[in-house]
PDB file of C-alpha atoms in Angstrom:
ATOM      1  CA  LYS A   1      88.043  81.560 105.357  1.00  0.00           C
ATOM      2  CA  ALA A   2      90.927  82.379 107.674  1.00  0.00           C
ATOM      3  CA  GLY A   3      92.815  79.471 109.182  1.00  0.00           C
ATOM      4  CA  VAL A   4      93.875  78.834 112.743  1.00  0.00           C
ATOM      5  CA  THR A   5      96.028  81.689 114.006  1.00  0.00           C
ATOM      6  CA  GLN A   6      98.592  81.260 116.742  1.00  0.00           C
ATOM      7  CA  THR A   7     100.553  84.013 118.421  1.00  0.00           C
ATOM      8  CA  PRO A   8     103.351  84.556 119.023  1.00  0.00           C
ATOM      9  CA  ARG A   9     105.139  82.398 116.438  1.00  0.00           C
ATOM     10  CA  TYR A  10     108.458  82.453 118.240  1.00  0.00           C
ATOM     11  CA  LEU A  11     109.446  83.315 121.763  1.00  0.00           C
ATOM     12  CA  ILE A  12     112.372  82.894 124.105  1.00  0.00           C
ATOM     13  CA  LYS A  13     111.998  82.654 127.862  1.00  0.00           C
ATOM     14  CA  THR A  14     114.231  81.761 130.772  1.00  0.00           C
ATOM     15  CA  ARG A  15     113.718  79.073 133.362  1.00  0.00           C
ATOM     16  CA  GLY A  16     111.203  79.966 136.013  1.00  0.00           C
ATOM     17  CA  GLN A  17     109.284  82.420 133.869  1.00  0.00           C
ATOM     18  CA  GLN A  18     105.769  81.841 132.622  1.00  0.00           C
ATOM     19  CA  VAL A  19     104.363  82.087 129.134  1.00  0.00           C
ATOM     20  CA  THR A  20     100.931  82.522 127.570  1.00  0.00           C
ATOM     21  CA  LEU A  21     100.173  81.364 124.045  1.00  0.00           C
ATOM     22  CA  SER A  22      97.114  82.360 122.079  1.00  0.00           C
ATOM     23  CA  CYS A  23      95.032  80.562 119.487  1.00  0.00           C
ATOM     24  CA  SER A  24      92.194  81.861 117.323  1.00  0.00           C
ATOM     25  CA  PRO A  25      90.257  79.006 115.731  1.00  0.00           C
ATOM     26  CA  ILE A  26      88.597  78.916 112.353  1.00  0.00           C
ATOM     27  CA  SER A  27      85.324  80.804 112.407  1.00  0.00           C
ATOM     28  CA  GLY A  28      82.530  78.484 113.506  1.00  0.00           C
ATOM     29  CA  HIS A  29      84.819  75.963 115.149  1.00  0.00           C
ATOM     30  CA  ARG A  30      84.024  75.540 118.813  1.00  0.00           C
ATOM     31  CA  SER A  31      86.591  72.947 119.778  1.00  0.00           C
ATOM     32  CA  VAL A  32      90.240  73.842 120.345  1.00  0.00           C
ATOM     33  CA  SER A  33      92.985  71.342 121.133  1.00  0.00           C
ATOM     34  CA  TRP A  34      96.582  71.941 122.119  1.00  0.00           C
ATOM     35  CA  TYR A  35      99.567  69.725 121.398  1.00  0.00           C
ATOM     36  CA  GLN A  36     103.214  69.824 122.360  1.00  0.00           C
ATOM     37  CA  GLN A  37     105.652  68.677 119.693  1.00  0.00           C
ATOM     38  CA  THR A  38     109.257  67.799 120.480  1.00  0.00           C
ATOM     39  CA  PRO A  39     111.806  65.739 118.523  1.00  0.00           C
ATOM     40  CA  GLY A  40     111.991  63.119 121.232  1.00  0.00           C
ATOM     41  CA  GLN A  41     108.345  62.765 122.229  1.00  0.00           C
ATOM     42  CA  GLY A  42     106.519  63.584 119.017  1.00  0.00           C
ATOM     43  CA  LEU A  43     103.036  65.043 119.254  1.00  0.00           C
ATOM     44  CA  GLN A  44     101.617  64.937 122.735  1.00  0.00           C
ATOM     45  CA  PHE A  45      98.084  65.948 123.570  1.00  0.00           C
ATOM     46  CA  LEU A  46      97.778  68.676 126.188  1.00  0.00           C
ATOM     47  CA  PHE A  47      94.077  69.465 126.424  1.00  0.00           C
ATOM     48  CA  GLU A  48      90.912  70.137 124.505  1.00  0.00           C
ATOM     49  CA  TYR A  49      88.330  72.822 125.103  1.00  0.00           C
ATOM     50  CA  PHE A  50      84.781  72.923 123.853  1.00  0.00           C
ATOM     51  CA  SER A  51      82.360  75.714 124.617  1.00  0.00           C
ATOM     52  CA  GLU A  52      84.662  77.114 127.306  1.00  0.00           C
ATOM     53  CA  THR A  53      84.913  73.765 129.109  1.00  0.00           C
ATOM     54  CA  GLN A  54      87.903  71.464 129.237  1.00  0.00           C
ATOM     55  CA  ARG A  55      86.715  68.234 127.686  1.00  0.00           C
ATOM     56  CA  ASN A  56      89.898  66.168 127.625  1.00  0.00           C
ATOM     57  CA  LYS A  57      93.274  66.479 129.276  1.00  0.00           C
ATOM     58  CA  GLY A  58      96.583  64.840 128.535  1.00  0.00           C
ATOM     59  CA  ASN A  59      99.223  63.684 130.963  1.00  0.00           C
ATOM     60  CA  PHE A  60     100.995  66.946 131.722  1.00  0.00           C
ATOM     61  CA  PRO A  61     101.786  68.551 135.073  1.00  0.00           C
ATOM     62  CA  GLY A  62      99.589  71.255 136.539  1.00  0.00           C
ATOM     63  CA  ARG A  63     102.046  73.913 135.324  1.00  0.00           C
ATOM     64  CA  PHE A  64     100.280  73.564 131.987  1.00  0.00           C
ATOM     65  CA  SER A  65      96.858  75.124 131.899  1.00  0.00           C
ATOM     66  CA  GLY A  66      94.460  76.528 129.398  1.00  0.00           C
ATOM     67  CA  ARG A  67      91.186  78.237 128.913  1.00  0.00           C
ATOM     68  CA  GLN A  68      88.715  79.071 126.224  1.00  0.00           C
ATOM     69  CA  PHE A  69      86.727  82.246 125.831  1.00  0.00           C
ATOM     70  CA  SER A  70      83.157  82.735 124.684  1.00  0.00           C
ATOM     71  CA  ASN A  71      84.352  83.558 121.154  1.00  0.00           C
ATOM     72  CA  SER A  72      86.162  80.175 121.080  1.00  0.00           C
ATOM     73  CA  ARG A  73      89.608  81.760 121.217  1.00  0.00           C
ATOM     74  CA  SER A  74      91.896  79.835 123.514  1.00  0.00           C
ATOM     75  CA  GLU A  75      95.004  80.459 125.532  1.00  0.00           C
ATOM     76  CA  MET A  76      97.428  78.114 127.172  1.00  0.00           C
ATOM     77  CA  ASN A  77      99.754  79.019 129.971  1.00  0.00           C
ATOM     78  CA  VAL A  78     102.904  77.362 131.217  1.00  0.00           C
ATOM     79  CA  SER A  79     104.191  78.494 134.583  1.00  0.00           C
ATOM     80  CA  THR A  80     107.618  77.993 136.127  1.00  0.00           C
ATOM     81  CA  LEU A  81     109.189  77.121 132.799  1.00  0.00           C
ATOM     82  CA  GLU A  82     111.719  74.303 132.591  1.00  0.00           C
ATOM     83  CA  LEU A  83     114.284  73.618 129.887  1.00  0.00           C
ATOM     84  CA  GLY A  84     112.257  70.596 128.813  1.00  0.00           C
ATOM     85  CA  ASP A  85     109.308  72.806 127.960  1.00  0.00           C
ATOM     86  CA  SER A  86     111.123  73.962 124.837  1.00  0.00           C
ATOM     87  CA  ALA A  87     108.895  72.771 122.037  1.00  0.00           C
ATOM     88  CA  LEU A  88     106.558  73.663 119.240  1.00  0.00           C
ATOM     89  CA  TYR A  89     103.088  74.195 120.668  1.00  0.00           C
ATOM     90  CA  LEU A  90     100.363  73.504 118.170  1.00  0.00           C
ATOM     91  CA  CYS A  91      96.774  74.542 118.373  1.00  0.00           C
ATOM     92  CA  ALA A  92      94.061  72.855 116.342  1.00  0.00           C
ATOM     93  CA  SER A  93      90.408  73.644 115.932  1.00  0.00           C
ATOM     94  CA  SER A  94      87.571  71.447 114.806  1.00  0.00           C
ATOM     95  CA  PHE A  95      83.872  71.546 114.154  1.00  0.00           C
ATOM     96  CA  PRO A  96      82.119  69.260 116.625  1.00  0.00           C
ATOM     97  CA  GLY A  97      81.156  65.903 115.212  1.00  0.00           C
ATOM     98  CA  ASP A  98      82.133  62.285 115.151  1.00  0.00           C
ATOM     99  CA  THR A  99      85.076  62.736 112.796  1.00  0.00           C
ATOM    100  CA  GLY A 100      85.959  66.226 113.973  1.00  0.00           C
ATOM    101  CA  GLU A 101      89.079  66.484 111.854  1.00  0.00           C
ATOM    102  CA  LEU A 102      91.655  68.865 113.214  1.00  0.00           C
ATOM    103  CA  PHE A 103      92.804  72.032 111.477  1.00  0.00           C
ATOM    104  CA  PHE A 104      96.180  73.140 112.780  1.00  0.00           C
ATOM    105  CA  GLY A 105      97.814  76.488 113.183  1.00  0.00           C
ATOM    106  CA  GLU A 106     101.486  77.014 112.371  1.00  0.00           C
ATOM    107  CA  GLY A 107     102.467  76.752 115.996  1.00  0.00           C
ATOM    108  CA  SER A 108     104.304  78.753 118.605  1.00  0.00           C
ATOM    109  CA  ARG A 109     107.925  77.781 119.003  1.00  0.00           C
ATOM    110  CA  LEU A 110     109.034  78.232 122.596  1.00  0.00           C
ATOM    111  CA  THR A 111     112.684  78.164 123.587  1.00  0.00           C
ATOM    112  CA  VAL A 112     113.514  78.059 127.283  1.00  0.00           C
ATOM    113  CA  LEU A 113     117.042  79.089 128.234  1.00  0.00           C
TER     114      LEU A 113
ATOM    115  CA  ALA B   1      93.519  52.712 124.848  1.00  0.00           C
ATOM    116  CA  GLN B   2      94.125  53.734 121.301  1.00  0.00           C
ATOM    117  CA  SER B   3      97.630  53.689 119.861  1.00  0.00           C
ATOM    118  CA  VAL B   4      99.308  54.222 116.515  1.00  0.00           C
ATOM    119  CA  THR B   5     102.592  52.841 115.254  1.00  0.00           C
ATOM    120  CA  GLN B   6     104.432  53.970 112.162  1.00  0.00           C
ATOM    121  CA  LEU B   7     107.094  51.656 110.854  1.00  0.00           C
ATOM    122  CA  GLY B   8     110.226  53.594 110.009  1.00  0.00           C
ATOM    123  CA  SER B   9     111.004  56.982 111.495  1.00  0.00           C
ATOM    124  CA  HIS B  10     112.771  57.929 108.262  1.00  0.00           C
ATOM    125  CA  VAL B  11     112.040  56.748 104.730  1.00  0.00           C
ATOM    126  CA  SER B  12     114.040  57.726 101.659  1.00  0.00           C
ATOM    127  CA  VAL B  13     112.847  57.264  98.101  1.00  0.00           C
ATOM    128  CA  SER B  14     114.075  58.434  94.736  1.00  0.00           C
ATOM    129  CA  GLU B  15     112.104  60.990  92.792  1.00  0.00           C
ATOM    130  CA  GLY B  16     109.517  59.146  90.686  1.00  0.00           C
ATOM    131  CA  ALA B  17     109.548  56.056  92.893  1.00  0.00           C
ATOM    132  CA  LEU B  18     106.660  54.629  94.880  1.00  0.00           C
ATOM    133  CA  VAL B  19     106.055  56.103  98.311  1.00  0.00           C
ATOM    134  CA  LEU B  20     104.806  53.704 101.001  1.00  0.00           C
ATOM    135  CA  LEU B  21     104.434  54.884 104.586  1.00  0.00           C
ATOM    136  CA  ARG B  22     103.123  52.333 107.040  1.00  0.00           C
ATOM    137  CA  CYS B  23     100.614  52.853 109.804  1.00  0.00           C
ATOM    138  CA  ASN B  24      99.083  50.347 112.185  1.00  0.00           C
ATOM    139  CA  TYR B  25      96.622  51.183 114.903  1.00  0.00           C
ATOM    140  CA  SER B  26      94.822  49.703 117.817  1.00  0.00           C
ATOM    141  CA  SER B  27      91.440  51.165 118.517  1.00  0.00           C
ATOM    142  CA  SER B  28      87.885  50.411 119.398  1.00  0.00           C
ATOM    143  CA  VAL B  29      85.516  50.108 116.484  1.00  0.00           C
ATOM    144  CA  PRO B  30      84.773  52.211 114.592  1.00  0.00           C
ATOM    145  CA  PRO B  31      88.025  54.096 114.289  1.00  0.00           C
ATOM    146  CA  TYR B  32      88.428  57.214 112.248  1.00  0.00           C
ATOM    147  CA  LEU B  33      91.827  57.321 110.594  1.00  0.00           C
ATOM    148  CA  PHE B  34      93.802  60.243 109.276  1.00  0.00           C
ATOM    149  CA  TRP B  35      97.059  61.115 107.601  1.00  0.00           C
ATOM    150  CA  TYR B  36      98.571  64.530 108.176  1.00  0.00           C
ATOM    151  CA  VAL B  37     101.657  66.107 106.615  1.00  0.00           C
ATOM    152  CA  GLN B  38     103.950  68.654 108.223  1.00  0.00           C
ATOM    153  CA  TYR B  39     106.385  70.785 106.271  1.00  0.00           C
ATOM    154  CA  PRO B  40     109.280  72.471 108.108  1.00  0.00           C
ATOM    155  CA  ASN B  41     108.225  75.217 110.482  1.00  0.00           C
ATOM    156  CA  GLN B  42     104.571  74.694 109.725  1.00  0.00           C
ATOM    157  CA  GLY B  43     101.570  73.083 111.357  1.00  0.00           C
ATOM    158  CA  LEU B  44      99.981  69.849 110.276  1.00  0.00           C
ATOM    159  CA  GLN B  45      97.833  69.666 107.152  1.00  0.00           C
ATOM    160  CA  LEU B  46      95.226  66.998 106.520  1.00  0.00           C
ATOM    161  CA  LEU B  47      96.128  64.706 103.619  1.00  0.00           C
ATOM    162  CA  LEU B  48      93.188  62.334 103.792  1.00  0.00           C
ATOM    163  CA  LYS B  49      90.823  60.614 106.169  1.00  0.00           C
ATOM    164  CA  TYR B  50      88.821  57.422 106.491  1.00  0.00           C
ATOM    165  CA  THR B  51      85.512  57.547 108.274  1.00  0.00           C
ATOM    166  CA  THR B  52      83.113  55.015 106.745  1.00  0.00           C
ATOM    167  CA  GLY B  53      82.400  53.508 103.352  1.00  0.00           C
ATOM    168  CA  ALA B  54      85.036  52.928 100.700  1.00  0.00           C
ATOM    169  CA  THR B  55      88.225  51.593 102.212  1.00  0.00           C
ATOM    170  CA  LEU B  56      90.471  53.162  99.581  1.00  0.00           C
ATOM    171  CA  VAL B  57      90.666  56.844 100.306  1.00  0.00           C
ATOM    172  CA  LYS B  58      92.130  59.439  97.995  1.00  0.00           C
ATOM    173  CA  GLY B  59      93.661  62.615  99.316  1.00  0.00           C
ATOM    174  CA  ILE B  60      95.481  65.685  98.165  1.00  0.00           C
ATOM    175  CA  ASN B  61      98.720  65.770  96.192  1.00  0.00           C
ATOM    176  CA  GLY B  62      98.131  62.313  94.693  1.00  0.00           C
ATOM    177  CA  PHE B  63      98.246  60.405  97.974  1.00  0.00           C
ATOM    178  CA  GLU B  64      95.895  57.598  98.880  1.00  0.00           C
ATOM    179  CA  ALA B  65      95.483  55.164 101.751  1.00  0.00           C
ATOM    180  CA  GLU B  66      93.686  51.898 102.231  1.00  0.00           C
ATOM    181  CA  PHE B  67      91.909  50.903 105.414  1.00  0.00           C
ATOM    182  CA  LYS B  68      92.398  47.190 106.116  1.00  0.00           C
ATOM    183  CA  LYS B  69      90.438  46.218 109.167  1.00  0.00           C
ATOM    184  CA  SER B  70      91.811  42.664 109.313  1.00  0.00           C
ATOM    185  CA  GLU B  71      95.348  44.006 109.423  1.00  0.00           C
ATOM    186  CA  THR B  72      94.511  47.104 111.508  1.00  0.00           C
ATOM    187  CA  SER B  73      96.482  49.085 108.960  1.00  0.00           C
ATOM    188  CA  PHE B  74      96.094  52.334 107.106  1.00  0.00           C
ATOM    189  CA  HIS B  75      99.175  52.623 104.890  1.00  0.00           C
ATOM    190  CA  LEU B  76      99.772  55.744 102.813  1.00  0.00           C
ATOM    191  CA  THR B  77     100.936  55.474  99.219  1.00  0.00           C
ATOM    192  CA  LYS B  78     101.775  57.654  96.263  1.00  0.00           C
ATOM    193  CA  PRO B  79     102.736  56.126  92.904  1.00  0.00           C
ATOM    194  CA  SER B  80     105.440  58.633  92.036  1.00  0.00           C
ATOM    195  CA  ALA B  81     107.355  60.716  94.562  1.00  0.00           C
ATOM    196  CA  HIS B  82     108.054  64.376  93.927  1.00  0.00           C
ATOM    197  CA  MET B  83     110.686  66.508  95.585  1.00  0.00           C
ATOM    198  CA  SER B  84     107.935  68.596  97.153  1.00  0.00           C
ATOM    199  CA  ASP B  85     106.690  65.507  99.055  1.00  0.00           C
ATOM    200  CA  ALA B  86     109.648  65.714 101.419  1.00  0.00           C
ATOM    201  CA  ALA B  87     108.068  66.314 104.810  1.00  0.00           C
ATOM    202  CA  GLU B  88     107.008  64.534 107.985  1.00  0.00           C
ATOM    203  CA  TYR B  89     103.904  62.403 107.866  1.00  0.00           C
ATOM    204  CA  PHE B  90     101.699  61.536 110.802  1.00  0.00           C
ATOM    205  CA  CYS B  91      99.062  58.860 111.045  1.00  0.00           C
ATOM    206  CA  ALA B  92      96.303  59.475 113.585  1.00  0.00           C
ATOM    207  CA  VAL B  93      93.326  57.639 114.990  1.00  0.00           C
ATOM    208  CA  LYS B  94      90.235  58.981 116.658  1.00  0.00           C
ATOM    209  CA  GLY B  95      87.524  57.071 118.427  1.00  0.00           C
ATOM    210  CA  ASP B  96      83.957  58.048 118.913  1.00  0.00           C
ATOM    211  CA  TYR B  97      82.604  61.504 119.536  1.00  0.00           C
ATOM    212  CA  GLY B  98      84.384  63.291 122.352  1.00  0.00           C
ATOM    213  CA  GLN B  99      87.563  61.231 122.216  1.00  0.00           C
ATOM    214  CA  ASN B 100      90.752  63.008 121.337  1.00  0.00           C
ATOM    215  CA  PHE B 101      93.117  62.186 118.500  1.00  0.00           C
ATOM    216  CA  VAL B 102      96.082  59.894 119.016  1.00  0.00           C
ATOM    217  CA  PHE B 103      99.006  60.530 116.687  1.00  0.00           C
ATOM    218  CA  GLY B 104     101.734  58.187 115.610  1.00  0.00           C
ATOM    219  CA  PRO B 105     105.391  59.153 116.074  1.00  0.00           C
ATOM    220  CA  GLY B 106     105.710  60.335 112.496  1.00  0.00           C
ATOM    221  CA  THR B 107     107.762  59.285 109.480  1.00  0.00           C
ATOM    222  CA  ARG B 108     110.144  61.693 107.839  1.00  0.00           C
ATOM    223  CA  LEU B 109     110.113  61.257 104.067  1.00  0.00           C
ATOM    224  CA  SER B 110     113.158  62.264 102.068  1.00  0.00           C
ATOM    225  CA  VAL B 111     113.007  62.375  98.276  1.00  0.00           C
ATOM    226  CA  LEU B 112     116.328  61.959  96.503  1.00  0.00           C
ATOM    227  CA  PRO B 113     116.971  63.434  93.056  1.00  0.00           C
TER     228      PRO B 113
END
C-alpha cells in the first residue's frame, strides 16, 4: 500500500510570493492533517480536513489555507510568504476512528528568501 | 486543553545503554498516547501507541512505553541503544474522536559509540 505522498519535496520562494503544497493520503484514508515544523516551534497543527470539510484549525493567520478534494487529496496554500514561513510542512492521513493514528508523508521543505 | 511535555530536548546515551525518554501529558480521560520517531529529512513514523488495555505497550525496533495514569506519564524505553536509534522522538496525545493530536516538543536522541 502506498504511503502518504507530498509534493514538491523542496522549494524555494521569495517574500511576498505564494505557494501551494500537495498531499495524497493513503488509499482509504479520509482525514488529512497538516503540520508546520520549525526548529524553534516544533510541530504546530495547521488544520485537518475530513470529507472535504475543515474539521479543526490551528492558530495560524488567514494566509494559511487548505482544501480537500473528493478523492481525499489535499492542498495547502500560503499567500504573501514571510521569512518566518520557512519550515518543513508535513501532511498526515488517518482512517477515521477514536485513535485515528496519523501516517505522515516525508514533508515539503519550504525556504523563503 | 491538552498538552505534552518532554523532559530533555537532547539525550545522549552510549551504544548498548538503556534509552529512557520522558513524556508527561495533561489530557481529559481517556487519552490516547503515541510515540513517533523522525529520522533526518523524513516524516514521522509511529513507534507505538496506547489506547486501552495493557499499560505496557511494545512497539517497533525494540521500544516500549508504559502508561501510568497516576503520574500522567508515558515514558519510552529501550533496553539497549543502537546507533540506528539516533533520531528525534515525539510524544503525542489525542483526545476523543474528532480532536486533533497534540505533540510534545521532541527529544533528540544521540547514540555514542
